Every structure is written in structure tokens, then in C-alpha cells.
PDB file of N, CA and C in Angstrom:
ATOM      1  N   UNK A   1    -112.598 -19.074  -2.482  1.00  0.00           N
ATOM      2  CA  UNK A   1    -112.553 -18.967  -3.770  1.00  0.00           C
ATOM      3  C   UNK A   1    -111.225 -18.058  -3.873  1.00  0.00           C
ATOM      4  N   UNK A   2    -110.428 -18.702  -4.739  1.00  0.00           N
ATOM      5  CA  UNK A   2    -109.252 -17.810  -4.922  1.00  0.00           C
ATOM      6  C   UNK A   2    -109.045 -17.121  -6.013  1.00  0.00           C
ATOM      7  N   UNK A   3    -108.555 -15.845  -5.940  1.00  0.00           N
ATOM      8  CA  UNK A   3    -108.657 -14.975  -7.143  1.00  0.00           C
ATOM      9  C   UNK A   3    -107.796 -14.964  -8.366  1.00  0.00           C
ATOM     10  N   UNK A   4    -107.972 -15.135  -9.303  1.00  0.00           N
ATOM     11  CA  UNK A   4    -107.220 -15.207 -10.419  1.00  0.00           C
ATOM     12  C   UNK A   4    -106.469 -13.809 -10.456  1.00  0.00           C
ATOM     13  N   UNK A   5    -105.218 -14.200 -10.930  1.00  0.00           N
ATOM     14  CA  UNK A   5    -104.267 -12.770 -11.180  1.00  0.00           C
ATOM     15  C   UNK A   5    -104.476 -12.703 -12.658  1.00  0.00           C
ATOM     16  N   UNK A   6    -104.772 -11.241 -12.778  1.00  0.00           N
ATOM     17  CA  UNK A   6    -105.502 -10.960 -14.181  1.00  0.00           C
ATOM     18  C   UNK A   6    -104.039  -9.854 -14.376  1.00  0.00           C
ATOM     19  N   UNK A   7    -103.032  -9.558 -13.316  1.00  0.00           N
ATOM     20  CA  UNK A   7    -101.901  -8.387 -13.619  1.00  0.00           C
ATOM     21  C   UNK A   7    -100.832  -8.848 -14.725  1.00  0.00           C
ATOM     22  N   UNK A   8    -101.110 -10.366 -15.248  1.00  0.00           N
ATOM     23  CA  UNK A   8     -99.766 -10.737 -15.957  1.00  0.00           C
ATOM     24  C   UNK A   8     -98.838 -11.744 -15.187  1.00  0.00           C
ATOM     25  N   UNK A   9     -97.612 -11.620 -15.919  1.00  0.00           N
ATOM     26  CA  UNK A   9     -96.322 -12.627 -15.421  1.00  0.00           C
ATOM     27  C   UNK A   9     -96.236 -11.798 -14.254  1.00  0.00           C
ATOM     28  N   UNK A  10     -95.282 -12.383 -13.266  1.00  0.00           N
ATOM     29  CA  UNK A  10     -94.243 -11.907 -12.062  1.00  0.00           C
ATOM     30  C   UNK A  10     -93.598 -11.033 -12.617  1.00  0.00           C
ATOM     31  N   UNK A  11     -93.505  -9.593 -12.347  1.00  0.00           N
ATOM     32  CA  UNK A  11     -92.093  -8.846 -12.477  1.00  0.00           C
ATOM     33  C   UNK A  11     -91.105  -8.502 -11.544  1.00  0.00           C
ATOM     34  N   UNK A  12     -89.746  -8.797 -12.211  1.00  0.00           N
ATOM     35  CA  UNK A  12     -88.791  -8.801 -11.223  1.00  0.00           C
ATOM     36  C   UNK A  12     -87.279  -8.052 -11.924  1.00  0.00           C
ATOM     37  N   UNK A  13     -86.460  -8.352 -11.355  1.00  0.00           N
ATOM     38  CA  UNK A  13     -85.163  -7.516 -12.007  1.00  0.00           C
ATOM     39  C   UNK A  13     -83.771  -8.482 -12.240  1.00  0.00           C
ATOM     40  N   UNK A  14     -83.414  -8.276 -13.744  1.00  0.00           N
ATOM     41  CA  UNK A  14     -82.446  -9.125 -13.905  1.00  0.00           C
ATOM     42  C   UNK A  14     -81.441  -8.084 -13.740  1.00  0.00           C
ATOM     43  N   UNK A  15     -79.969  -8.830 -13.192  1.00  0.00           N
ATOM     44  CA  UNK A  15     -79.191  -8.255 -12.989  1.00  0.00           C
ATOM     45  C   UNK A  15     -77.831  -9.120 -13.678  1.00  0.00           C
ATOM     46  N   UNK A  16     -77.317  -8.085 -14.380  1.00  0.00           N
ATOM     47  CA  UNK A  16     -75.656  -8.700 -15.224  1.00  0.00           C
ATOM     48  C   UNK A  16     -74.619  -8.465 -14.536  1.00  0.00           C
ATOM     49  N   UNK A  17     -73.875  -9.270 -14.425  1.00  0.00           N
ATOM     50  CA  UNK A  17     -72.176  -9.045 -14.164  1.00  0.00           C
ATOM     51  C   UNK A  17     -71.474  -9.385 -15.189  1.00  0.00           C
ATOM     52  N   UNK A  18     -69.946  -8.231 -15.110  1.00  0.00           N
ATOM     53  CA  UNK A  18     -68.819  -8.741 -15.641  1.00  0.00           C
ATOM     54  C   UNK A  18     -69.119  -8.574 -17.464  1.00  0.00           C
ATOM     55  N   UNK A  19     -69.195  -9.714 -18.208  1.00  0.00           N
ATOM     56  CA  UNK A  19     -69.275  -9.737 -19.588  1.00  0.00           C
ATOM     57  C   UNK A  19     -70.590  -9.563 -20.049  1.00  0.00           C
ATOM     58  N   UNK A  20     -71.283 -10.257 -19.133  1.00  0.00           N
ATOM     59  CA  UNK A  20     -72.939  -9.960 -19.644  1.00  0.00           C
ATOM     60  C   UNK A  20     -72.998  -8.732 -19.194  1.00  0.00           C
ATOM     61  N   UNK A  21     -72.371  -7.758 -18.195  1.00  0.00           N
ATOM     62  CA  UNK A  21     -73.069  -6.591 -18.069  1.00  0.00           C
ATOM     63  C   UNK A  21     -72.312  -5.881 -19.069  1.00  0.00           C
ATOM     64  N   UNK A  22     -71.564  -5.946 -19.726  1.00  0.00           N
ATOM     65  CA  UNK A  22     -70.810  -5.431 -20.894  1.00  0.00           C
ATOM     66  C   UNK A  22     -71.439  -5.490 -22.350  1.00  0.00           C
ATOM     67  N   UNK A  23     -72.000  -6.959 -22.111  1.00  0.00           N
ATOM     68  CA  UNK A  23     -73.007  -7.330 -23.809  1.00  0.00           C
ATOM     69  C   UNK A  23     -74.051  -7.003 -23.299  1.00  0.00           C
ATOM     70  N   UNK A  24     -75.017  -6.721 -22.569  1.00  0.00           N
ATOM     71  CA  UNK A  24     -76.200  -6.445 -22.199  1.00  0.00           C
ATOM     72  C   UNK A  24     -75.871  -4.489 -22.442  1.00  0.00           C
ATOM     73  N   UNK A  25     -74.837  -3.770 -22.256  1.00  0.00           N
ATOM     74  CA  UNK A  25     -75.048  -2.348 -22.440  1.00  0.00           C
ATOM     75  C   UNK A  25     -75.648  -1.531 -21.146  1.00  0.00           C
ATOM     76  N   UNK A  26     -75.783  -2.591 -19.940  1.00  0.00           N
ATOM     77  CA  UNK A  26     -76.584  -2.204 -18.760  1.00  0.00           C
ATOM     78  C   UNK A  26     -76.154  -3.464 -17.696  1.00  0.00           C
ATOM     79  N   UNK A  27     -76.798  -2.788 -16.450  1.00  0.00           N
ATOM     80  CA  UNK A  27     -76.427  -3.499 -15.419  1.00  0.00           C
ATOM     81  C   UNK A  27     -77.639  -4.731 -14.702  1.00  0.00           C
ATOM     82  N   UNK A  28     -78.438  -3.834 -15.061  1.00  0.00           N
ATOM     83  CA  UNK A  28     -79.315  -4.673 -15.216  1.00  0.00           C
ATOM     84  C   UNK A  28     -80.902  -3.933 -15.415  1.00  0.00           C
ATOM     85  N   UNK A  29     -82.085  -4.983 -15.567  1.00  0.00           N
ATOM     86  CA  UNK A  29     -83.389  -4.146 -16.255  1.00  0.00           C
ATOM     87  C   UNK A  29     -84.280  -5.119 -15.681  1.00  0.00           C
ATOM     88  N   UNK A  30     -85.728  -4.742 -16.445  1.00  0.00           N
ATOM     89  CA  UNK A  30     -86.675  -5.753 -15.542  1.00  0.00           C
ATOM     90  C   UNK A  30     -86.935  -6.943 -16.263  1.00  0.00           C
ATOM     91  N   UNK A  31     -87.937  -7.746 -15.760  1.00  0.00           N
ATOM     92  CA  UNK A  31     -88.228  -8.700 -16.420  1.00  0.00           C
ATOM     93  C   UNK A  31     -90.075  -8.670 -16.184  1.00  0.00           C
ATOM     94  N   UNK A  32     -90.349  -9.269 -16.764  1.00  0.00           N
ATOM     95  CA  UNK A  32     -92.053  -9.708 -16.966  1.00  0.00           C
ATOM     96  C   UNK A  32     -92.231 -11.153 -17.222  1.00  0.00           C
ATOM     97  N   UNK A  33     -91.770 -11.989 -16.596  1.00  0.00           N
ATOM     98  CA  UNK A  33     -92.153 -13.650 -17.043  1.00  0.00           C
ATOM     99  C   UNK A  33     -92.521 -14.723 -16.002  1.00  0.00           C
ATOM    100  N   UNK A  34     -92.697 -15.804 -16.442  1.00  0.00           N
ATOM    101  CA  UNK A  34     -92.982 -16.444 -15.645  1.00  0.00           C
ATOM    102  C   UNK A  34     -92.060 -17.559 -15.334  1.00  0.00           C
ATOM    103  N   UNK A  35     -91.105 -17.750 -16.018  1.00  0.00           N
ATOM    104  CA  UNK A  35     -89.981 -18.617 -16.268  1.00  0.00           C
ATOM    105  C   UNK A  35     -88.861 -18.210 -16.895  1.00  0.00           C
ATOM    106  N   UNK A  36     -87.586 -18.606 -16.068  1.00  0.00           N
ATOM    107  CA  UNK A  36     -86.405 -17.833 -16.698  1.00  0.00           C
ATOM    108  C   UNK A  36     -86.139 -18.180 -17.860  1.00  0.00           C
ATOM    109  N   UNK A  37     -86.731 -19.462 -18.410  1.00  0.00           N
ATOM    110  CA  UNK A  37     -86.481 -19.247 -19.791  1.00  0.00           C
ATOM    111  C   UNK A  37     -87.459 -17.946 -20.954  1.00  0.00           C
ATOM    112  N   UNK A  38     -88.658 -17.446 -20.315  1.00  0.00           N
ATOM    113  CA  UNK A  38     -89.327 -16.575 -20.873  1.00  0.00           C
ATOM    114  C   UNK A  38     -88.509 -15.354 -20.924  1.00  0.00           C
ATOM    115  N   UNK A  39     -87.944 -15.256 -19.492  1.00  0.00           N
ATOM    116  CA  UNK A  39     -87.151 -13.750 -19.157  1.00  0.00           C
ATOM    117  C   UNK A  39     -86.101 -13.736 -20.246  1.00  0.00           C
ATOM    118  N   UNK A  40     -84.962 -14.797 -19.992  1.00  0.00           N
ATOM    119  CA  UNK A  40     -84.003 -14.789 -21.064  1.00  0.00           C
ATOM    120  C   UNK A  40     -84.187 -14.876 -22.523  1.00  0.00           C
ATOM    121  N   UNK A  41     -85.321 -15.261 -22.917  1.00  0.00           N
ATOM    122  CA  UNK A  41     -85.879 -15.290 -24.528  1.00  0.00           C
ATOM    123  C   UNK A  41     -86.089 -13.184 -24.642  1.00  0.00           C
ATOM    124  N   UNK A  42     -86.902 -13.002 -23.742  1.00  0.00           N
ATOM    125  CA  UNK A  42     -87.505 -11.494 -23.794  1.00  0.00           C
ATOM    126  C   UNK A  42     -85.950 -10.543 -23.650  1.00  0.00           C
ATOM    127  N   UNK A  43     -85.103 -10.979 -22.907  1.00  0.00           N
ATOM    128  CA  UNK A  43     -83.969 -10.358 -22.904  1.00  0.00           C
ATOM    129  C   UNK A  43     -83.022 -10.555 -24.433  1.00  0.00           C
ATOM    130  N   UNK A  44     -82.987 -11.597 -25.035  1.00  0.00           N
ATOM    131  CA  UNK A  44     -82.504 -11.994 -26.028  1.00  0.00           C
ATOM    132  C   UNK A  44     -83.039 -10.860 -27.210  1.00  0.00           C
ATOM    133  N   UNK A  45     -84.496 -10.859 -27.215  1.00  0.00           N
ATOM    134  CA  UNK A  45     -85.177  -9.877 -28.072  1.00  0.00           C
ATOM    135  C   UNK A  45     -84.562  -8.802 -27.918  1.00  0.00           C
ATOM    136  N   UNK A  46     -84.878  -8.065 -26.555  1.00  0.00           N
ATOM    137  CA  UNK A  46     -84.242  -6.694 -26.436  1.00  0.00           C
ATOM    138  C   UNK A  46     -83.116  -6.308 -27.037  1.00  0.00           C
ATOM    139  N   UNK A  47     -82.377  -7.333 -26.786  1.00  0.00           N
ATOM    140  CA  UNK A  47     -80.647  -7.057 -27.361  1.00  0.00           C
ATOM    141  C   UNK A  47     -80.230  -7.538 -28.662  1.00  0.00           C
ATOM    142  N   UNK A  48     -81.332  -7.687 -29.162  1.00  0.00           N
ATOM    143  CA  UNK A  48     -81.115  -8.491 -30.516  1.00  0.00           C
ATOM    144  C   UNK A  48     -79.732  -7.417 -31.431  1.00  0.00           C
ATOM    145  N   UNK A  49     -79.661  -6.052 -31.119  1.00  0.00           N
ATOM    146  CA  UNK A  49     -78.729  -5.460 -31.815  1.00  0.00           C
ATOM    147  C   UNK A  49     -77.251  -5.667 -31.286  1.00  0.00           C
ATOM    148  N   UNK A  50     -77.232  -6.491 -30.455  1.00  0.00           N
ATOM    149  CA  UNK A  50     -76.069  -6.796 -29.649  1.00  0.00           C
ATOM    150  C   UNK A  50     -75.678  -8.280 -29.696  1.00  0.00           C
ATOM    151  N   UNK A  51     -75.176  -8.408 -30.725  1.00  0.00           N
ATOM    152  CA  UNK A  51     -75.030 -10.225 -31.021  1.00  0.00           C
ATOM    153  C   UNK A  51     -74.527 -10.625 -29.961  1.00  0.00           C
ATOM    154  N   UNK A  52     -73.252 -10.050 -28.959  1.00  0.00           N
ATOM    155  CA  UNK A  52     -72.339 -10.618 -28.614  1.00  0.00           C
ATOM    156  C   UNK A  52     -73.602 -11.117 -27.285  1.00  0.00           C
ATOM    157  N   UNK A  53     -74.071 -10.526 -27.158  1.00  0.00           N
ATOM    158  CA  UNK A  53     -75.335 -10.490 -25.703  1.00  0.00           C
ATOM    159  C   UNK A  53     -75.270 -12.494 -25.961  1.00  0.00           C
ATOM    160  N   UNK A  54     -76.375 -12.464 -27.038  1.00  0.00           N
ATOM    161  CA  UNK A  54     -76.534 -13.804 -26.964  1.00  0.00           C
ATOM    162  C   UNK A  54     -75.719 -14.854 -26.789  1.00  0.00           C
ATOM    163  N   UNK A  55     -74.307 -14.449 -27.737  1.00  0.00           N
ATOM    164  CA  UNK A  55     -73.252 -15.834 -27.284  1.00  0.00           C
ATOM    165  C   UNK A  55     -72.649 -15.729 -25.663  1.00  0.00           C
ATOM    166  N   UNK A  56     -72.551 -14.490 -25.357  1.00  0.00           N
ATOM    167  CA  UNK A  56     -72.293 -14.596 -23.654  1.00  0.00           C
ATOM    168  C   UNK A  56     -73.117 -15.235 -22.702  1.00  0.00           C
ATOM    169  N   UNK A  57     -74.621 -14.876 -23.290  1.00  0.00           N
ATOM    170  CA  UNK A  57     -75.609 -15.168 -22.288  1.00  0.00           C
ATOM    171  C   UNK A  57     -75.584 -17.006 -22.407  1.00  0.00           C
ATOM    172  N   UNK A  58     -75.506 -17.619 -23.651  1.00  0.00           N
ATOM    173  CA  UNK A  58     -75.520 -18.971 -23.936  1.00  0.00           C
ATOM    174  C   UNK A  58     -74.162 -19.602 -22.713  1.00  0.00           C
ATOM    175  N   UNK A  59     -73.406 -18.776 -22.195  1.00  0.00           N
ATOM    176  CA  UNK A  59     -72.396 -19.474 -21.599  1.00  0.00           C
ATOM    177  C   UNK A  59     -72.432 -19.267 -20.156  1.00  0.00           C
ATOM    178  N   UNK A  60     -73.238 -18.199 -19.605  1.00  0.00           N
ATOM    179  CA  UNK A  60     -73.529 -18.140 -17.907  1.00  0.00           C
ATOM    180  C   UNK A  60     -74.136 -18.891 -17.285  1.00  0.00           C
ATOM    181  N   UNK A  61     -74.057 -18.436 -15.861  1.00  0.00           N
ATOM    182  CA  UNK A  61     -74.955 -19.477 -14.913  1.00  0.00           C
ATOM    183  C   UNK A  61     -75.753 -18.504 -14.709  1.00  0.00           C
ATOM    184  N   UNK A  62     -76.883 -19.213 -13.696  1.00  0.00           N
ATOM    185  CA  UNK A  62     -78.019 -17.920 -13.386  1.00  0.00           C
ATOM    186  C   UNK A  62     -78.064 -18.375 -11.999  1.00  0.00           C
ATOM    187  N   UNK A  63     -78.289 -17.488 -10.894  1.00  0.00           N
ATOM    188  CA  UNK A  63     -79.057 -17.399  -9.839  1.00  0.00           C
ATOM    189  C   UNK A  63     -80.254 -17.104  -9.746  1.00  0.00           C
ATOM    190  N   UNK A  64     -81.449 -17.400  -9.272  1.00  0.00           N
ATOM    191  CA  UNK A  64     -82.893 -17.099  -8.983  1.00  0.00           C
ATOM    192  C   UNK A  64     -83.113 -16.641  -7.628  1.00  0.00           C
ATOM    193  N   UNK A  65     -83.258 -15.557  -7.536  1.00  0.00           N
ATOM    194  CA  UNK A  65     -83.269 -15.179  -6.020  1.00  0.00           C
ATOM    195  C   UNK A  65     -82.565 -16.179  -5.088  1.00  0.00           C
ATOM    196  N   UNK A  66     -81.021 -16.187  -5.373  1.00  0.00           N
ATOM    197  CA  UNK A  66     -79.888 -16.614  -4.682  1.00  0.00           C
ATOM    198  C   UNK A  66     -79.640 -18.227  -4.766  1.00  0.00           C
ATOM    199  N   UNK A  67     -80.572 -18.720  -5.661  1.00  0.00           N
ATOM    200  CA  UNK A  67     -80.487 -20.009  -5.578  1.00  0.00           C
ATOM    201  C   UNK A  67     -79.785 -20.373  -7.201  1.00  0.00           C
ATOM    202  N   UNK A  68     -78.885 -21.105  -7.178  1.00  0.00           N
ATOM    203  CA  UNK A  68     -78.193 -21.476  -8.321  1.00  0.00           C
ATOM    204  C   UNK A  68     -78.953 -22.424  -9.274  1.00  0.00           C
ATOM    205  N   UNK A  69     -79.230 -22.421 -10.672  1.00  0.00           N
ATOM    206  CA  UNK A  69     -80.235 -23.059 -11.305  1.00  0.00           C
ATOM    207  C   UNK A  69     -79.422 -23.961 -11.877  1.00  0.00           C
ATOM    208  N   UNK A  70     -77.974 -24.182 -11.876  1.00  0.00           N
ATOM    209  CA  UNK A  70     -77.794 -25.563 -12.640  1.00  0.00           C
ATOM    210  C   UNK A  70     -77.849 -25.915 -14.007  1.00  0.00           C
ATOM    211  N   UNK A  71     -78.190 -27.421 -14.211  1.00  0.00           N
ATOM    212  CA  UNK A  71     -78.348 -27.965 -15.305  1.00  0.00           C
ATOM    213  C   UNK A  71     -79.860 -27.929 -15.189  1.00  0.00           C
ATOM    214  N   UNK A  72     -80.785 -27.583 -14.541  1.00  0.00           N
ATOM    215  CA  UNK A  72     -81.948 -27.685 -14.606  1.00  0.00           C
ATOM    216  C   UNK A  72     -82.620 -26.546 -15.898  1.00  0.00           C
ATOM    217  N   UNK A  73     -83.568 -27.388 -16.522  1.00  0.00           N
ATOM    218  CA  UNK A  73     -84.292 -26.752 -18.168  1.00  0.00           C
ATOM    219  C   UNK A  73     -84.670 -25.318 -17.614  1.00  0.00           C
ATOM    220  N   UNK A  74     -84.292 -24.348 -18.032  1.00  0.00           N
ATOM    221  CA  UNK A  74     -84.812 -23.147 -17.929  1.00  0.00           C
ATOM    222  C   UNK A  74     -86.481 -22.723 -17.641  1.00  0.00           C
ATOM    223  N   UNK A  75     -87.099 -23.768 -18.433  1.00  0.00           N
ATOM    224  CA  UNK A  75     -88.050 -23.689 -18.693  1.00  0.00           C
ATOM    225  C   UNK A  75     -89.366 -24.248 -17.493  1.00  0.00           C
ATOM    226  N   UNK A  76     -88.788 -24.664 -16.439  1.00  0.00           N
ATOM    227  CA  UNK A  76     -89.331 -25.259 -15.374  1.00  0.00           C
ATOM    228  C   UNK A  76     -88.807 -24.592 -14.176  1.00  0.00           C
ATOM    229  N   UNK A  77     -87.765 -23.383 -14.566  1.00  0.00           N
ATOM    230  CA  UNK A  77     -87.507 -22.451 -13.021  1.00  0.00           C
ATOM    231  C   UNK A  77     -88.482 -21.484 -13.205  1.00  0.00           C
ATOM    232  N   UNK A  78     -89.257 -21.533 -11.910  1.00  0.00           N
ATOM    233  CA  UNK A  78     -90.479 -20.282 -12.252  1.00  0.00           C
ATOM    234  C   UNK A  78     -89.868 -18.950 -11.348  1.00  0.00           C
ATOM    235  N   UNK A  79     -90.484 -17.660 -11.968  1.00  0.00           N
ATOM    236  CA  UNK A  79     -89.859 -16.348 -11.182  1.00  0.00           C
ATOM    237  C   UNK A  79     -90.971 -16.022 -10.614  1.00  0.00           C
ATOM    238  N   UNK A  80     -90.307 -15.349  -9.438  1.00  0.00           N
ATOM    239  CA  UNK A  80     -91.530 -14.437  -8.850  1.00  0.00           C
ATOM    240  C   UNK A  80     -91.649 -13.038  -8.430  1.00  0.00           C
ATOM    241  N   UNK A  81     -92.813 -12.736  -8.077  1.00  0.00           N
ATOM    242  CA  UNK A  81     -93.091 -11.074  -8.481  1.00  0.00           C
ATOM    243  C   UNK A  81     -92.173 -10.524  -7.398  1.00  0.00           C
ATOM    244  N   UNK A  82     -91.227  -9.809  -7.858  1.00  0.00           N
ATOM    245  CA  UNK A  82     -90.025  -9.208  -7.228  1.00  0.00           C
ATOM    246  C   UNK A  82     -88.794  -9.819  -7.417  1.00  0.00           C
ATOM    247  N   UNK A  83     -88.748 -10.786  -7.827  1.00  0.00           N
ATOM    248  CA  UNK A  83     -87.478 -11.633  -7.582  1.00  0.00           C
ATOM    249  C   UNK A  83     -86.541 -11.170  -8.515  1.00  0.00           C
ATOM    250  N   UNK A  84     -85.346 -11.848  -8.238  1.00  0.00           N
ATOM    251  CA  UNK A  84     -83.758 -11.072  -8.903  1.00  0.00           C
ATOM    252  C   UNK A  84     -82.940 -12.715  -9.192  1.00  0.00           C
ATOM    253  N   UNK A  85     -82.860 -11.977 -11.147  1.00  0.00           N
ATOM    254  CA  UNK A  85     -82.474 -13.105 -11.797  1.00  0.00           C
ATOM    255  C   UNK A  85     -80.918 -12.963 -11.894  1.00  0.00           C
ATOM    256  N   UNK A  86     -79.978 -13.430 -11.476  1.00  0.00           N
ATOM    257  CA  UNK A  86     -78.480 -13.185 -11.649  1.00  0.00           C
ATOM    258  C   UNK A  86     -77.836 -13.774 -12.623  1.00  0.00           C
ATOM    259  N   UNK A  87     -76.982 -12.874 -13.865  1.00  0.00           N
ATOM    260  CA  UNK A  87     -76.382 -13.858 -14.692  1.00  0.00           C
ATOM    261  C   UNK A  87     -75.260 -13.513 -14.449  1.00  0.00           C
ATOM    262  N   UNK A  88     -74.658 -14.963 -14.656  1.00  0.00           N
ATOM    263  CA  UNK A  88     -72.797 -14.581 -14.377  1.00  0.00           C
ATOM    264  C   UNK A  88     -72.584 -15.441 -15.528  1.00  0.00           C
ATOM    265  N   UNK A  89     -71.435 -14.776 -16.059  1.00  0.00           N
ATOM    266  CA  UNK A  89     -70.629 -15.149 -16.860  1.00  0.00           C
ATOM    267  C   UNK A  89     -69.532 -16.249 -16.124  1.00  0.00           C
ATOM    268  N   UNK A  90     -68.688 -16.952 -17.054  1.00  0.00           N
ATOM    269  CA  UNK A  90     -67.211 -17.489 -16.253  1.00  0.00           C
ATOM    270  C   UNK A  90     -66.740 -16.703 -16.114  1.00  0.00           C
ATOM    271  N   UNK A  91     -66.236 -16.696 -14.649  1.00  0.00           N
ATOM    272  CA  UNK A  91     -65.103 -16.013 -14.659  1.00  0.00           C
ATOM    273  C   UNK A  91     -63.449 -16.807 -14.594  1.00  0.00           C
ATOM    274  N   UNK A  92     -62.475 -16.069 -14.946  1.00  0.00           N
ATOM    275  CA  UNK A  92     -61.380 -16.889 -15.543  1.00  0.00           C
ATOM    276  C   UNK A  92     -60.646 -16.588 -13.377  1.00  0.00           C
ATOM    277  N   UNK A  93     -59.667 -17.474 -13.482  1.00  0.00           N
ATOM    278  CA  UNK A  93     -58.873 -17.776 -12.529  1.00  0.00           C
ATOM    279  C   UNK A  93     -59.320 -18.586 -11.270  1.00  0.00           C
ATOM    280  N   UNK A  94     -58.352 -18.432 -10.301  1.00  0.00           N
ATOM    281  CA  UNK A  94     -58.990 -19.810  -9.132  1.00  0.00           C
ATOM    282  C   UNK A  94     -57.867 -19.792  -8.609  1.00  0.00           C
TER     283      UNK A  94
END
């Protein structure tokens, strides 16, 4: 018989880079969410006093445990216990 997880959603770390880091006012913070969409919604609420944060987040790409999210619906991207979400704004140059 499988044991039911009563500890709540998985917990991990969101890391912000470049403009996302500046807009969030922090380099990283914890998440407690089952999906990328839930983690990002919670981050938007946490940084509601920083309107630039939501604007920057809308232009970012994401890596979940090193794997690019790409165009996948964020509601379908599962997060793992101890995982890492990297928030990458568009980079200039090339």
C-alpha cells in the first residue's frame, strides 16, 4: 500500500538571473508548488509590490532541473521535491 504524501506540495528553489533578479530584488527564493504555473503564480503574488517583476517574468524562459520548458503549458510542468527552477530573461547579443 502506497503512503499518501501529507507534507504538501514539493519544495525547491527558484533562481532568478539578470533582469529577473533585478526585478525580483533577490537571486533566489523557495517554492512550494506542484507545477511551474503554481510556483510562478506564487512568485507574482510575493512580488506584487514590484510591477516590473510580472512584466519581466512574462518575457522569460525557464529551466526546470536543467531541462528547458520551451512552449509547454506551465500547468503541465511538474516540479520535484528539492528541484530548481531557473528564470532566464532574454539575453542581448549573439
